[in-house]
Amino acid sequence: QVQLVESGGGLVQAGGSLRLSCAASGRTSSDYRMGWFRQAPGKQRDFVAVIEPSGDSTFYADSVKGRFTISRDNAKSMVNLIMNSLKPEDTAVYYCAATRYSGTYYSRPNVYAYWGQGTQVTVSS
C-alpha cells in the first residue's frame, strides 16, 4: 500500500504560479511511477504529468507543456508539480497518483493503483 497526500492548492490569478506537493508513505514510493491528474466539475479526470521512478524522464499533457514542471525527491518521498502561467482553464481538483505500470499508457487513470484525496486549484481571470 502507498498513501498519498497532496498539498499546495489554492486561489491564484491568471498568469500566477502555484506549487503542488505530494507526500508518499507506505511501500517504497521510489519504486513507483508518479503522476498528476486533474478533474474539473462535470468532466473526466485528465492526465497532467508523470515522472519515472528514477526521476530521469517526464511526460506532460500538451495543454501544460512548457508551463508545468514535475519533479521528485525520493529521499523525502515527495513529488512536486510547479505550475506557472496559470490559466482559468487550469482550474480543477488536482490528484497525485502512483503506479508500478511501466508501459506507454501512463496517461490513463486506470493504470494507477493509488490516489491522493486531491487539492483544489482555482485560477481567476
mmCIF file of C-alpha atoms in Angstrom:
data_model
loop_
_atom_site.group_PDB
_atom_site.id
_atom_site.type_symbol
_atom_site.label_atom_id
_atom_site.label_comp_id
_atom_site.label_asym_id
_atom_site.label_seq_id
_atom_site.Cartn_x
_atom_site.Cartn_y
_atom_site.Cartn_z
ATOM 1 C CA GLN A 1 0.000 0.000 0.000
ATOM 2 C CA VAL A 2 1.057 3.534 -0.764
ATOM 3 C CA GLN A 3 -0.604 6.518 0.867
ATOM 4 C CA LEU A 4 -0.554 9.849 -0.946
ATOM 5 C CA VAL A 5 -1.377 13.274 0.460
ATOM 6 C CA GLU A 6 -1.464 16.380 -1.735
ATOM 7 C CA SER A 7 -0.983 19.949 -0.578
ATOM 8 C CA GLY A 8 -0.390 23.395 -2.019
ATOM 9 C CA GLY A 9 -3.604 24.138 -3.853
ATOM 10 C CA GLY A 10 -5.379 27.464 -3.615
ATOM 11 C CA LEU A 11 -6.706 30.508 -5.429
ATOM 12 C CA VAL A 12 -4.445 32.389 -7.832
ATOM 13 C CA GLN A 13 -4.912 34.968 -10.554
ATOM 14 C CA ALA A 14 -4.356 34.121 -14.182
ATOM 15 C CA GLY A 15 -0.665 34.294 -15.012
ATOM 16 C CA GLY A 16 0.325 33.350 -11.496
ATOM 17 C CA SER A 17 2.083 30.289 -10.124
ATOM 18 C CA LEU A 18 1.433 27.516 -7.640
ATOM 19 C CA ARG A 19 3.444 24.611 -6.319
ATOM 20 C CA LEU A 20 1.675 21.366 -5.506
ATOM 21 C CA SER A 21 3.306 18.710 -3.354
ATOM 22 C CA CYS A 22 2.513 15.047 -2.857
ATOM 23 C CA ALA A 23 3.835 13.227 0.185
ATOM 24 C CA ALA A 24 4.067 9.453 -0.189
ATOM 25 C CA SER A 25 4.246 6.888 2.573
ATOM 26 C CA GLY A 26 3.943 3.138 2.892
ATOM 27 C CA ARG A 27 5.701 0.844 0.462
ATOM 28 C CA THR A 28 8.846 2.176 -1.136
ATOM 29 C CA SER A 29 7.401 5.006 -3.171
ATOM 30 C CA SER A 30 10.638 5.367 -5.109
ATOM 31 C CA ASP A 31 9.681 2.159 -6.941
ATOM 32 C CA TYR A 32 6.609 3.816 -8.409
ATOM 33 C CA ARG A 33 5.938 5.976 -11.396
ATOM 34 C CA MET A 34 4.189 9.108 -10.059
ATOM 35 C CA GLY A 35 1.578 11.082 -11.914
ATOM 36 C CA TRP A 36 -0.563 14.170 -11.564
ATOM 37 C CA PHE A 37 -4.125 14.288 -12.870
ATOM 38 C CA ARG A 38 -6.842 16.902 -12.666
ATOM 39 C CA GLN A 39 -10.600 16.893 -12.754
ATOM 40 C CA ALA A 40 -12.857 19.877 -13.343
ATOM 41 C CA PRO A 41 -16.536 19.771 -12.304
ATOM 42 C CA GLY A 42 -18.578 17.612 -14.642
ATOM 43 C CA LYS A 43 -15.540 16.471 -16.589
ATOM 44 C CA GLN A 44 -13.393 13.356 -16.705
ATOM 45 C CA ARG A 45 -10.115 13.026 -14.870
ATOM 46 C CA ASP A 46 -7.348 14.176 -17.182
ATOM 47 C CA PHE A 47 -3.637 13.400 -17.261
ATOM 48 C CA VAL A 48 -1.295 16.285 -16.441
ATOM 49 C CA ALA A 49 2.212 14.894 -15.967
ATOM 50 C CA VAL A 50 4.159 11.809 -14.968
ATOM 51 C CA ILE A 51 7.684 11.133 -13.720
ATOM 52 C CA GLU A 52 9.618 7.874 -13.814
ATOM 53 C CA PRO A 53 10.759 6.195 -10.579
ATOM 54 C CA SER A 54 14.312 7.399 -11.108
ATOM 55 C CA GLY A 55 13.182 10.922 -11.973
ATOM 56 C CA ASP A 56 15.115 10.767 -15.241
ATOM 57 C CA SER A 57 12.137 11.030 -17.547
ATOM 58 C CA THR A 58 8.987 13.116 -17.504
ATOM 59 C CA PHE A 59 5.975 13.410 -19.781
ATOM 60 C CA TYR A 60 3.349 16.133 -19.974
ATOM 61 C CA ALA A 61 -0.073 16.740 -21.422
ATOM 62 C CA ASP A 62 0.099 19.124 -24.370
ATOM 63 C CA SER A 63 -2.088 21.608 -22.522
ATOM 64 C CA VAL A 64 0.515 22.134 -19.771
ATOM 65 C CA LYS A 65 3.778 21.535 -21.629
ATOM 66 C CA GLY A 66 6.165 24.431 -21.117
ATOM 67 C CA ARG A 67 4.186 25.767 -18.141
ATOM 68 C CA PHE A 68 4.206 22.899 -15.623
ATOM 69 C CA THR A 69 7.193 21.006 -14.224
ATOM 70 C CA ILE A 70 7.033 17.715 -12.338
ATOM 71 C CA SER A 71 9.874 16.631 -10.076
ATOM 72 C CA ARG A 72 10.517 14.162 -7.288
ATOM 73 C CA ASP A 73 12.751 13.771 -4.271
ATOM 74 C CA ASN A 74 12.916 10.057 -3.487
ATOM 75 C CA ALA A 75 14.890 10.635 -0.299
ATOM 76 C CA LYS A 76 11.944 12.648 1.037
ATOM 77 C CA SER A 77 9.255 10.597 -0.733
ATOM 78 C CA MET A 78 7.904 13.772 -2.310
ATOM 79 C CA VAL A 79 6.623 14.642 -5.744
ATOM 80 C CA ASN A 80 6.098 18.243 -6.783
ATOM 81 C CA LEU A 81 4.230 19.994 -9.558
ATOM 82 C CA ILE A 82 5.274 23.565 -10.254
ATOM 83 C CA MET A 83 2.616 25.376 -12.253
ATOM 84 C CA ASN A 84 3.462 28.640 -13.990
ATOM 85 C CA SER A 85 1.480 30.936 -16.289
ATOM 86 C CA LEU A 86 -1.740 29.553 -14.907
ATOM 87 C CA LYS A 87 -4.933 29.944 -16.893
ATOM 88 C CA PRO A 88 -8.582 29.827 -15.809
ATOM 89 C CA GLU A 89 -8.918 26.532 -17.688
ATOM 90 C CA ASP A 90 -6.361 25.015 -15.278
ATOM 91 C CA THR A 91 -8.998 25.233 -12.543
ATOM 92 C CA ALA A 92 -9.642 21.729 -11.198
ATOM 93 C CA VAL A 93 -9.036 19.345 -8.348
ATOM 94 C CA TYR A 94 -5.500 18.018 -8.766
ATOM 95 C CA TYR A 95 -4.691 14.442 -7.794
ATOM 96 C CA CYS A 96 -1.400 12.676 -7.191
ATOM 97 C CA ALA A 97 -1.251 9.018 -8.227
ATOM 98 C CA ALA A 98 1.205 6.125 -8.105
ATOM 99 C CA THR A 99 1.666 3.078 -10.299
ATOM 100 C CA ARG A 100 4.091 0.257 -10.967
ATOM 101 C CA TYR A 101 2.932 0.196 -14.593
ATOM 102 C CA SER A 102 5.856 0.962 -16.901
ATOM 103 C CA GLY A 103 4.180 0.943 -20.313
ATOM 104 C CA THR A 104 3.147 3.697 -22.644
ATOM 105 C CA TYR A 105 -0.419 4.204 -21.401
ATOM 106 C CA TYR A 106 0.719 6.335 -18.472
ATOM 107 C CA SER A 107 -1.959 8.937 -19.233
ATOM 108 C CA ARG A 108 -4.776 6.550 -18.398
ATOM 109 C CA PRO A 109 -6.104 6.869 -14.842
ATOM 110 C CA ASN A 110 -6.963 3.172 -14.648
ATOM 111 C CA VAL A 111 -3.288 2.121 -14.653
ATOM 112 C CA TYR A 112 -2.711 3.927 -11.357
ATOM 113 C CA ALA A 113 -3.332 1.876 -8.215
ATOM 114 C CA TYR A 114 -3.014 4.592 -5.588
ATOM 115 C CA TRP A 115 -4.535 8.070 -5.393
ATOM 116 C CA GLY A 116 -4.461 11.007 -3.055
ATOM 117 C CA GLN A 117 -7.550 12.870 -1.883
ATOM 118 C CA GLY A 118 -6.973 15.809 -4.212
ATOM 119 C CA THR A 119 -6.275 19.511 -3.771
ATOM 120 C CA GLN A 120 -8.302 22.340 -5.312
ATOM 121 C CA VAL A 121 -6.659 24.783 -7.695
ATOM 122 C CA THR A 122 -8.710 27.797 -8.749
ATOM 123 C CA VAL A 123 -7.412 30.303 -11.302
ATOM 124 C CA SER A 124 -9.352 33.542 -11.564
ATOM 125 C CA SER A 125 -9.440 35.613 -14.733
#
